[in-house]
Amino acid sequence: MVEMTSEPESAEILDQECRSCGEARLRPVLSLGNTPLADGLRRAEELDQPEARYPLEVAFCEACTLVQILHQVDPEELFCRDYPYYSSFSDQLLRHAATNALEVMQERQLNGGSLVVELASNDGYLLRNFVEAGVPVLGIDPAEGPAQAAREIGVPTRCEFFTVGLARKLVAEGQRADAIFASNVLAHVPDLNGFVEGIATLLQGSGVAVLEVPSVRELVRHGEFDTIYHEHLCYFSVTALDKLFRRHGLFLNRVVPLEIHGGSLRLFVEKRQAPEESVRSALARDSAEGLTRWEYYRDFAGRVEDLKAGLRRLLQDLKAKGARIAAYGAAAKGATLLNYTGIGRECLDFVVDRNVHKQGRFMPGVHLPIRPPEALMEEKPDFVLLLAWNFQKEIVAQQEDYRNAGGRFIVPIPSPRILGHAAAQTP
Ligand code: DWN
């Protein structure tokens, strides 16, 4: 294992292969230390048991420009037992998915004779829109809880990982997809090439694959280090994506920047090569801004250290004045932020979250109790650290009573700041 401080002393070439192109030309970018699994929420009876921690180290591939983590945790451990993430606990995300579905349905004239497949379909949050429109669907997700929740709303779901083997099996059963959706999953798959080959196998010749991935450009520009955790093996630039798809006879023909999740990219991928201006300009911008070179990432580790120091100072100053502080959002990103900054019970009393599957459990590593959002009005902490900052507008608006009672939110990213009492402020 490469021994790295939080800031790489040198940019030596690591003796590990890139997960996309296979070249052994990885250069270190950042180390967040040994951290617990970000969605590994603990139950009360597990608190005194050993908690697995794994190295969280980020590197850049000089050959294909993919940013990636070096250590891979078994997907069965990450996504199967007790996986607590359910997409439908965000109204914004539900609206976002519905808009995506309806736009594609219209543009591609999907109907009762089509087949729409979603990879990592979670609790049916997106495919439900096609079911309601009478378009046949198939969900594929390895997490039993969300898969069962999807079936309960009428979304047929196979509870397994999507692989090229499963794609071939579906094709052998006569199933080819007119549209494949894959939101926030490409970054999660250990066999990146197998996954993309599976998309190429399952997709009709005239079909479209619509993927959403976090943007490494926004991650770096806005200091979103907390979105780095073991579930996210890759952090994509348009350049790295273009190379990945071409390797499997697929072409990135449209790129749409999105605000969701701190800055994402919606990708339209087809078997025909017809790149729109959005792709050409994104590739040109990657090159012009330097995302295709290691130097672009050189100072990111130092900026993360500064953000950590600033947040710790802000919270410690508030605590020194006798303030009571809670947190909102038992998010995976929240686990990375708390464990890397070393902020825990000495600063925060509890975390609230609307996801009933998370309530009653404890945050990984720091073991903060997770309670329903109603606890904010019961306990009336002076401040709430917004761990789910990517849903700031929705959450701050939702917590009007808490704000009217004098409560204030602290937003940690891109720089720690206390929001005024004013009505929901746009991010
Ligand atoms: O890639 C991933 C992203 C897309 O989602 C997954 N691997 C894991 C997950 O990451 P996350 O947990 O950081 O995602 P969220 O969706 O930003 O987490 C938000 C948390 O806040 C959820 O636990 C739900 C909760 N929430 C809430 O309690 N009240 C969210 C909203 C909008 C609310 O009003």
XYZ file of N, CA and C and ligand atoms in Angstrom, residues 39 83 85 89-90 184 188 229 231-232 261 328-333 353-355 358 388 390-391 394-395 398, ligand 1:
115
model
N -21.367 4.469 4.130
C -22.769 4.086 4.362
C -22.858 2.937 5.364
N -27.857 -1.948 3.071
C -27.501 -0.695 2.384
C -28.597 0.319 2.645
N -29.171 3.509 1.627
C -29.463 4.643 0.751
C -30.726 4.389 -0.073
N -35.995 9.727 -0.641
C -36.126 10.614 0.525
C -35.753 12.053 0.182
N -35.573 12.319 -1.106
C -35.334 13.708 -1.507
C -36.360 14.106 -2.562
N -25.500 7.797 -11.036
C -24.622 7.626 -9.864
C -24.311 6.165 -9.591
N -19.278 3.630 -9.200
C -19.290 2.636 -8.117
C -18.790 1.268 -8.531
N -15.443 8.674 -1.181
C -15.574 7.557 -0.243
C -15.487 6.263 -1.051
N -17.361 3.866 -1.889
C -18.361 3.510 -2.915
C -17.999 4.135 -4.258
N -17.361 5.320 -4.192
C -17.016 6.048 -5.417
C -15.581 5.706 -5.823
N -26.247 16.891 -6.578
C -25.113 16.230 -5.924
C -23.824 17.042 -5.995
N -27.390 17.758 10.066
C -28.526 17.307 9.257
C -28.004 16.531 8.054
N -28.480 15.278 7.918
C -28.125 14.458 6.754
C -27.137 13.377 7.129
N -27.652 12.162 7.369
C -26.745 11.023 7.643
C -26.232 10.504 6.305
N -25.646 11.431 5.562
C -25.219 11.154 4.184
C -23.866 10.475 4.166
N -23.599 9.738 3.088
C -22.273 9.118 2.950
C -21.201 10.205 2.994
N -21.490 11.323 2.315
C -20.508 12.429 2.306
C -20.302 12.961 3.720
N -32.100 12.820 10.047
C -32.246 12.379 8.659
C -33.670 11.873 8.462
N -34.233 12.161 7.248
C -35.637 11.765 6.976
C -35.739 10.276 6.637
N -34.623 9.697 6.280
C -34.632 8.285 5.860
C -34.855 7.398 7.086
N -32.348 4.915 8.259
C -31.130 5.401 8.925
C -31.384 5.793 10.374
N -25.697 17.292 4.418
C -26.292 17.087 3.091
C -26.421 18.450 2.412
N -25.714 19.432 -0.390
C -26.168 19.413 -1.786
C -27.676 19.571 -1.894
N -28.374 19.416 -0.768
C -29.821 19.659 -0.726
C -30.149 20.853 0.164
N -33.621 22.678 -0.332
C -34.777 21.862 0.090
C -34.827 21.748 1.612
N -33.686 21.502 2.212
C -33.665 21.255 3.664
C -33.876 22.544 4.451
N -37.429 23.463 4.286
C -38.233 22.494 5.058
C -38.168 22.830 6.559
O -23.517 8.086 -5.077
C -24.285 8.159 -4.118
C -25.042 9.406 -3.844
C -25.735 9.842 -5.102
O -26.005 9.163 -2.853
C -24.483 7.006 -3.231
N -23.292 6.171 -3.315
C -24.724 7.360 -1.802
C -25.480 8.619 -1.667
O -24.585 9.596 -1.142
P -25.099 10.513 0.042
O -25.636 9.632 1.154
O -24.061 11.512 0.378
O -26.337 11.150 -0.738
P -27.350 12.236 -0.412
O -28.563 11.880 -1.201
O -26.770 13.558 -0.632
O -27.731 12.100 1.150
C -28.670 13.000 1.632
C -29.138 12.494 2.964
O -30.013 13.479 3.510
C -29.950 11.220 2.804
O -29.695 10.358 3.894
C -31.384 11.705 2.857
C -31.294 12.906 3.754
N -32.285 13.937 3.496
C -33.109 14.302 4.557
O -33.011 13.760 5.641
N -34.039 15.276 4.348
C -32.358 14.523 2.277
C -33.296 15.525 2.071
C -33.412 16.216 0.748
C -34.166 15.906 3.153
O -35.035 16.784 3.021
